[in-house]
Amino acid sequence: MEQNKEINQFDIQLAKRTHLNNSNSILLKKFLIFAPFLLLLFSSVALRFIRNIEIDPIVNLNSKFERNHGHRILGHLPYNEIPKEKLVLIEPNIEVHIDMRDSLLNMREEAKKDGIYLVFLSGYRSINLQNNIFYSLKSIRNQEAAERARVSAPPGYSEHSTGFAIDIGDATQRGTDFESEFENTDAFRWLKKNAAKFHFKLSFNKNNKYIDYEPWHWRYEGSIEALKVFETSNREL
């Protein structure tokens, strides 16, 4: 009896069990189940992002290279057609890019002071007109496409479509218009000596391996836009 009394004098705490909230427990289990899949997904996304960082500069470089080294067709480089609003009329039926008008007219006036009379034969030509020239007029000569391309660009591949190209003749020797004999005229000799002062350059010289020599065909390179247009051609020279 005394012993029981002594035992009762002590407060014996009951053991307590704590339980996780049922909903929290379910969420934890689901997280543990799906954690490997989430980790795999995150790793895949991260790996793709890293690869894109590494590949993008290469892709951009390749795209830039492809743009700058456009695919030739029968030896000719591609050129975009100039917007109509950038064209100006310098003579009946002859239009040129507005950027080159003043230089072209000034060049003719300077030549006249030296007793040289330049005549403008052809300026801007639309892609449709170039199409007719290449596929219709040239075919009359019974030439294959490769032969035609030696003397005339396929549509979409002519410098004339840019508005920056001009065909020039000698007003005193019209029989040399569009002929290699033009190089023997006073007009050509004057151009060889002075055209660069007005930012004009002979497009197709005797060293061109794709296109026949055209001493009458000159292009303008006196503006940023013109330099961009002919960047690839100049790089390949």
mmCIF file of C-alpha atoms in Angstrom:
data_model
loop_
_atom_site.group_PDB
_atom_site.id
_atom_site.type_symbol
_atom_site.label_atom_id
_atom_site.label_comp_id
_atom_site.label_asym_id
_atom_site.label_seq_id
_atom_site.Cartn_x
_atom_site.Cartn_y
_atom_site.Cartn_z
ATOM 1 C CA MET A 1 0.000 0.000 0.000
ATOM 2 C CA GLU A 2 2.810 2.370 0.872
ATOM 3 C CA GLN A 3 4.612 1.444 -2.337
ATOM 4 C CA ASN A 4 1.637 2.301 -4.495
ATOM 5 C CA LYS A 5 1.297 5.574 -2.720
ATOM 6 C CA GLU A 6 4.910 6.410 -3.462
ATOM 7 C CA ILE A 7 4.451 5.635 -7.130
ATOM 8 C CA ASN A 8 1.394 7.866 -7.347
ATOM 9 C CA GLN A 9 3.445 10.750 -5.998
ATOM 10 C CA PHE A 10 5.311 10.958 -9.337
ATOM 11 C CA ASP A 11 3.694 12.486 -12.414
ATOM 12 C CA ILE A 12 4.383 9.980 -15.172
ATOM 13 C CA GLN A 13 3.907 11.637 -18.611
ATOM 14 C CA LEU A 14 2.121 9.653 -21.244
ATOM 15 C CA ALA A 15 3.916 9.033 -24.511
ATOM 16 C CA LYS A 16 2.445 11.133 -27.360
ATOM 17 C CA ARG A 17 2.435 10.293 -31.100
ATOM 18 C CA THR A 18 2.318 13.073 -33.639
ATOM 19 C CA HIS A 19 0.921 12.464 -37.121
ATOM 20 C CA LEU A 20 1.649 14.444 -40.273
ATOM 21 C CA ASN A 21 -1.272 16.296 -41.720
ATOM 22 C CA ASN A 22 -2.858 13.917 -44.173
ATOM 23 C CA SER A 23 -2.896 16.356 -47.158
ATOM 24 C CA ASN A 24 0.725 17.391 -46.609
ATOM 25 C CA SER A 25 1.729 13.789 -46.530
ATOM 26 C CA ILE A 26 0.101 13.119 -49.878
ATOM 27 C CA LEU A 27 1.827 16.113 -51.475
ATOM 28 C CA LEU A 28 5.175 14.981 -50.162
ATOM 29 C CA LYS A 29 4.665 11.497 -51.562
ATOM 30 C CA LYS A 30 3.683 12.899 -54.957
ATOM 31 C CA PHE A 31 6.727 15.167 -55.007
ATOM 32 C CA LEU A 32 9.018 12.252 -54.197
ATOM 33 C CA ILE A 33 7.420 10.231 -56.993
ATOM 34 C CA PHE A 34 7.681 12.941 -59.636
ATOM 35 C CA ALA A 35 11.004 14.456 -58.539
ATOM 36 C CA PRO A 36 13.110 12.266 -60.877
ATOM 37 C CA PHE A 37 10.929 13.224 -63.849
ATOM 38 C CA LEU A 38 11.131 16.925 -63.004
ATOM 39 C CA LEU A 39 14.894 16.669 -62.664
ATOM 40 C CA LEU A 40 15.137 14.933 -66.032
ATOM 41 C CA LEU A 41 12.961 17.597 -67.680
ATOM 42 C CA PHE A 42 14.989 20.440 -66.177
ATOM 43 C CA SER A 43 18.226 18.819 -67.304
ATOM 44 C CA SER A 44 16.890 18.421 -70.843
ATOM 45 C CA VAL A 45 15.845 22.078 -71.057
ATOM 46 C CA ALA A 46 19.145 23.264 -69.625
ATOM 47 C CA LEU A 47 21.112 21.118 -72.061
ATOM 48 C CA ARG A 48 19.137 22.449 -75.018
ATOM 49 C CA PHE A 49 19.691 26.027 -73.869
ATOM 50 C CA ILE A 50 23.449 25.457 -73.609
ATOM 51 C CA ARG A 51 23.539 23.885 -77.063
ATOM 52 C CA ASN A 52 21.655 26.836 -78.539
ATOM 53 C CA ILE A 53 24.191 29.230 -77.048
ATOM 54 C CA GLU A 54 26.981 27.257 -78.674
ATOM 55 C CA ILE A 55 25.270 26.708 -82.043
ATOM 56 C CA ASP A 56 23.603 30.089 -82.626
ATOM 57 C CA PRO A 57 26.828 31.982 -83.353
ATOM 58 C CA ILE A 58 27.779 29.293 -85.869
ATOM 59 C CA VAL A 59 24.350 29.397 -87.514
ATOM 60 C CA ASN A 60 24.440 33.188 -87.675
ATOM 61 C CA LEU A 61 27.923 33.089 -89.138
ATOM 62 C CA ASN A 62 26.873 30.566 -91.763
ATOM 63 C CA SER A 63 23.787 32.619 -92.648
ATOM 64 C CA LYS A 64 25.881 35.749 -92.998
ATOM 65 C CA PHE A 65 28.376 33.873 -95.156
ATOM 66 C CA GLU A 66 25.554 32.575 -97.349
ATOM 67 C CA ARG A 67 24.042 36.046 -97.751
ATOM 68 C CA ASN A 68 27.403 37.562 -98.613
ATOM 69 C CA HIS A 69 28.305 34.789 -101.031
ATOM 70 C CA GLY A 70 24.966 34.435 -102.804
ATOM 71 C CA HIS A 71 24.582 31.504 -105.143
ATOM 72 C CA ARG A 72 25.667 32.296 -108.681
ATOM 73 C CA ILE A 73 23.566 31.356 -111.654
ATOM 74 C CA LEU A 74 25.597 30.805 -114.811
ATOM 75 C CA GLY A 75 28.321 32.980 -113.282
ATOM 76 C CA HIS A 76 26.042 35.855 -112.245
ATOM 77 C CA LEU A 77 25.394 37.045 -108.693
ATOM 78 C CA PRO A 78 21.823 37.722 -107.497
ATOM 79 C CA TYR A 79 20.589 41.305 -107.121
ATOM 80 C CA ASN A 80 17.361 42.702 -105.698
ATOM 81 C CA GLU A 81 15.254 45.017 -107.795
ATOM 82 C CA ILE A 82 15.347 48.654 -106.709
ATOM 83 C CA PRO A 83 12.093 50.125 -105.302
ATOM 84 C CA LYS A 84 10.388 52.401 -107.838
ATOM 85 C CA GLU A 85 10.509 55.398 -105.496
ATOM 86 C CA LYS A 86 14.328 55.410 -105.672
ATOM 87 C CA LEU A 87 14.423 55.772 -109.453
ATOM 88 C CA VAL A 88 14.861 59.064 -111.310
ATOM 89 C CA LEU A 89 14.615 59.814 -115.016
ATOM 90 C CA ILE A 90 17.784 61.301 -116.518
ATOM 91 C CA GLU A 91 16.822 60.942 -120.184
ATOM 92 C CA PRO A 92 13.776 59.600 -122.028
ATOM 93 C CA ASN A 93 13.482 55.875 -121.236
ATOM 94 C CA ILE A 94 16.571 55.884 -118.998
ATOM 95 C CA GLU A 95 16.159 55.703 -115.225
ATOM 96 C CA VAL A 96 18.872 55.315 -112.581
ATOM 97 C CA HIS A 97 19.157 55.147 -108.817
ATOM 98 C CA ILE A 98 18.752 58.609 -107.326
ATOM 99 C CA ASP A 99 22.068 58.204 -105.451
ATOM 100 C CA MET A 100 24.062 58.129 -108.697
ATOM 101 C CA ARG A 101 22.199 60.725 -110.758
ATOM 102 C CA ASP A 102 24.339 63.758 -109.871
ATOM 103 C CA SER A 103 27.654 61.919 -110.239
ATOM 104 C CA LEU A 104 26.603 60.479 -113.593
ATOM 105 C CA LEU A 105 25.487 63.809 -115.033
ATOM 106 C CA ASN A 106 28.554 65.594 -113.654
ATOM 107 C CA MET A 107 30.782 62.969 -115.273
ATOM 108 C CA ARG A 108 29.162 63.573 -118.658
ATOM 109 C CA GLU A 109 29.631 67.332 -118.298
ATOM 110 C CA GLU A 110 33.295 66.969 -117.356
ATOM 111 C CA ALA A 111 33.874 64.686 -120.328
ATOM 112 C CA LYS A 112 32.264 67.258 -122.621
ATOM 113 C CA LYS A 113 34.755 69.884 -121.406
ATOM 114 C CA ASP A 114 37.499 67.565 -122.623
ATOM 115 C CA GLY A 115 35.829 67.121 -126.010
ATOM 116 C CA ILE A 116 34.403 63.694 -125.131
ATOM 117 C CA TYR A 117 30.711 63.068 -125.712
ATOM 118 C CA LEU A 118 29.295 60.266 -123.623
ATOM 119 C CA VAL A 119 25.920 58.790 -124.481
ATOM 120 C CA PHE A 120 23.855 56.770 -122.020
ATOM 121 C CA LEU A 121 22.541 53.575 -123.597
ATOM 122 C CA SER A 122 20.769 51.748 -120.778
ATOM 123 C CA GLY A 123 20.195 52.264 -117.071
ATOM 124 C CA TYR A 124 17.683 50.556 -114.810
ATOM 125 C CA ARG A 125 16.054 47.430 -116.216
ATOM 126 C CA SER A 126 13.241 45.651 -114.400
ATOM 127 C CA ILE A 127 13.437 41.940 -113.746
ATOM 128 C CA ASN A 128 10.535 41.453 -116.178
ATOM 129 C CA LEU A 129 12.423 43.257 -118.936
ATOM 130 C CA GLN A 130 15.548 41.257 -118.142
ATOM 131 C CA ASN A 131 13.443 38.125 -118.400
ATOM 132 C CA ASN A 132 12.390 39.087 -121.931
ATOM 133 C CA ILE A 133 15.953 39.910 -122.910
ATOM 134 C CA PHE A 134 17.379 36.674 -121.583
ATOM 135 C CA TYR A 135 14.687 34.205 -122.616
ATOM 136 C CA SER A 136 13.221 35.829 -125.721
ATOM 137 C CA LEU A 137 15.627 38.097 -127.558
ATOM 138 C CA LYS A 138 18.727 36.039 -126.871
ATOM 139 C CA SER A 139 17.011 32.810 -127.829
ATOM 140 C CA ILE A 140 16.517 34.158 -131.347
ATOM 141 C CA ARG A 141 20.248 33.660 -131.806
ATOM 142 C CA ASN A 142 19.735 29.961 -131.063
ATOM 143 C CA GLN A 143 22.032 30.169 -128.032
ATOM 144 C CA GLU A 144 21.927 27.895 -125.023
ATOM 145 C CA ALA A 145 21.437 29.500 -121.593
ATOM 146 C CA ALA A 146 25.140 29.254 -120.725
ATOM 147 C CA GLU A 147 26.054 31.062 -123.944
ATOM 148 C CA ARG A 148 23.450 33.780 -123.358
ATOM 149 C CA ALA A 149 24.717 34.283 -119.815
ATOM 150 C CA ARG A 150 28.146 35.230 -121.133
ATOM 151 C CA VAL A 151 26.625 38.434 -122.536
ATOM 152 C CA SER A 152 23.367 38.888 -120.619
ATOM 153 C CA ALA A 153 22.373 38.176 -117.015
ATOM 154 C CA PRO A 154 19.403 35.963 -116.135
ATOM 155 C CA PRO A 155 16.436 37.811 -114.571
ATOM 156 C CA GLY A 156 17.146 38.634 -110.931
ATOM 157 C CA TYR A 157 20.901 38.484 -111.557
ATOM 158 C CA SER A 158 21.521 41.733 -113.402
ATOM 159 C CA GLU A 159 23.273 44.790 -111.987
ATOM 160 C CA HIS A 160 20.849 46.883 -114.019
ATOM 161 C CA SER A 161 17.999 45.861 -111.712
ATOM 162 C CA THR A 162 19.724 47.690 -108.845
ATOM 163 C CA GLY A 163 19.616 51.050 -110.661
ATOM 164 C CA PHE A 164 23.357 51.436 -110.067
ATOM 165 C CA ALA A 165 24.495 50.200 -113.502
ATOM 166 C CA ILE A 166 24.801 52.294 -116.651
ATOM 167 C CA ASP A 167 25.784 51.340 -120.197
ATOM 168 C CA ILE A 168 27.783 54.101 -121.884
ATOM 169 C CA GLY A 169 28.694 54.719 -125.524
ATOM 170 C CA ASP A 170 30.620 57.222 -127.575
ATOM 171 C CA ALA A 171 28.272 59.692 -129.272
ATOM 172 C CA THR A 172 30.726 60.032 -132.162
ATOM 173 C CA GLN A 173 31.081 56.280 -132.776
ATOM 174 C CA ARG A 174 27.653 54.730 -132.332
ATOM 175 C CA GLY A 175 28.679 51.638 -134.212
ATOM 176 C CA THR A 176 30.607 50.543 -131.115
ATOM 177 C CA ASP A 177 27.520 50.570 -128.840
ATOM 178 C CA PHE A 178 27.432 47.335 -126.792
ATOM 179 C CA GLU A 179 30.498 46.060 -128.650
ATOM 180 C CA SER A 180 33.954 45.201 -127.341
ATOM 181 C CA GLU A 181 35.315 47.663 -129.942
ATOM 182 C CA PHE A 182 34.088 50.421 -127.645
ATOM 183 C CA GLU A 183 37.387 50.060 -125.805
ATOM 184 C CA ASN A 184 39.077 51.679 -128.819
ATOM 185 C CA THR A 185 37.048 54.887 -128.567
ATOM 186 C CA ASP A 186 38.039 58.187 -127.013
ATOM 187 C CA ALA A 187 35.052 57.861 -124.680
ATOM 188 C CA PHE A 188 36.328 54.603 -123.206
ATOM 189 C CA ARG A 189 39.846 55.889 -122.799
ATOM 190 C CA TRP A 190 38.477 58.943 -120.976
ATOM 191 C CA LEU A 191 36.354 56.724 -118.701
ATOM 192 C CA LYS A 192 39.320 54.513 -117.861
ATOM 193 C CA LYS A 193 41.205 57.592 -116.749
ATOM 194 C CA ASN A 194 38.441 59.576 -115.031
ATOM 195 C CA ALA A 195 35.439 57.403 -114.073
ATOM 196 C CA ALA A 196 36.775 56.602 -110.603
ATOM 197 C CA LYS A 197 36.696 60.314 -109.731
ATOM 198 C CA PHE A 198 32.923 60.085 -110.005
ATOM 199 C CA HIS A 199 32.742 56.706 -108.199
ATOM 200 C CA PHE A 200 32.162 54.587 -111.308
ATOM 201 C CA LYS A 201 33.832 51.262 -111.925
ATOM 202 C CA LEU A 202 34.011 48.884 -114.881
ATOM 203 C CA SER A 203 31.960 45.836 -113.888
ATOM 204 C CA PHE A 204 33.156 43.153 -116.293
ATOM 205 C CA ASN A 205 36.789 43.469 -117.317
ATOM 206 C CA LYS A 206 38.893 41.087 -119.386
ATOM 207 C CA ASN A 207 39.871 39.065 -116.321
ATOM 208 C CA ASN A 208 36.293 38.094 -115.418
ATOM 209 C CA LYS A 209 36.041 34.326 -115.664
ATOM 210 C CA TYR A 210 32.238 34.231 -115.743
ATOM 211 C CA ILE A 211 31.107 37.014 -118.062
ATOM 212 C CA ASP A 212 32.384 38.371 -121.356
ATOM 213 C CA TYR A 213 34.287 41.636 -121.397
ATOM 214 C CA GLU A 214 31.889 44.612 -121.445
ATOM 215 C CA PRO A 215 33.805 47.908 -121.738
ATOM 216 C CA TRP A 216 30.503 49.819 -121.955
ATOM 217 C CA HIS A 217 29.048 48.536 -118.637
ATOM 218 C CA TRP A 218 29.863 50.653 -115.556
ATOM 219 C CA ARG A 219 28.477 50.625 -112.040
ATOM 220 C CA TYR A 220 28.250 53.274 -109.346
ATOM 221 C CA GLU A 221 29.869 52.700 -105.946
ATOM 222 C CA GLY A 222 29.591 56.168 -104.431
ATOM 223 C CA SER A 223 27.044 55.511 -101.675
ATOM 224 C CA ILE A 224 26.733 53.143 -98.727
ATOM 225 C CA GLU A 225 23.786 51.411 -100.350
ATOM 226 C CA ALA A 226 25.727 50.856 -103.562
ATOM 227 C CA LEU A 227 28.732 49.487 -101.677
ATOM 228 C CA LYS A 228 26.482 47.019 -99.868
ATOM 229 C CA VAL A 229 24.922 45.897 -103.138
ATOM 230 C CA PHE A 230 28.296 45.137 -104.723
ATOM 231 C CA GLU A 231 30.088 43.925 -101.589
ATOM 232 C CA THR A 232 30.140 40.289 -102.650
ATOM 233 C CA SER A 233 31.293 41.064 -106.164
ATOM 234 C CA ASN A 234 34.133 43.246 -104.886
ATOM 235 C CA ARG A 235 35.199 40.631 -102.351
ATOM 236 C CA GLU A 236 35.568 37.990 -105.033
ATOM 237 C CA LEU A 237 37.764 40.142 -107.229
#
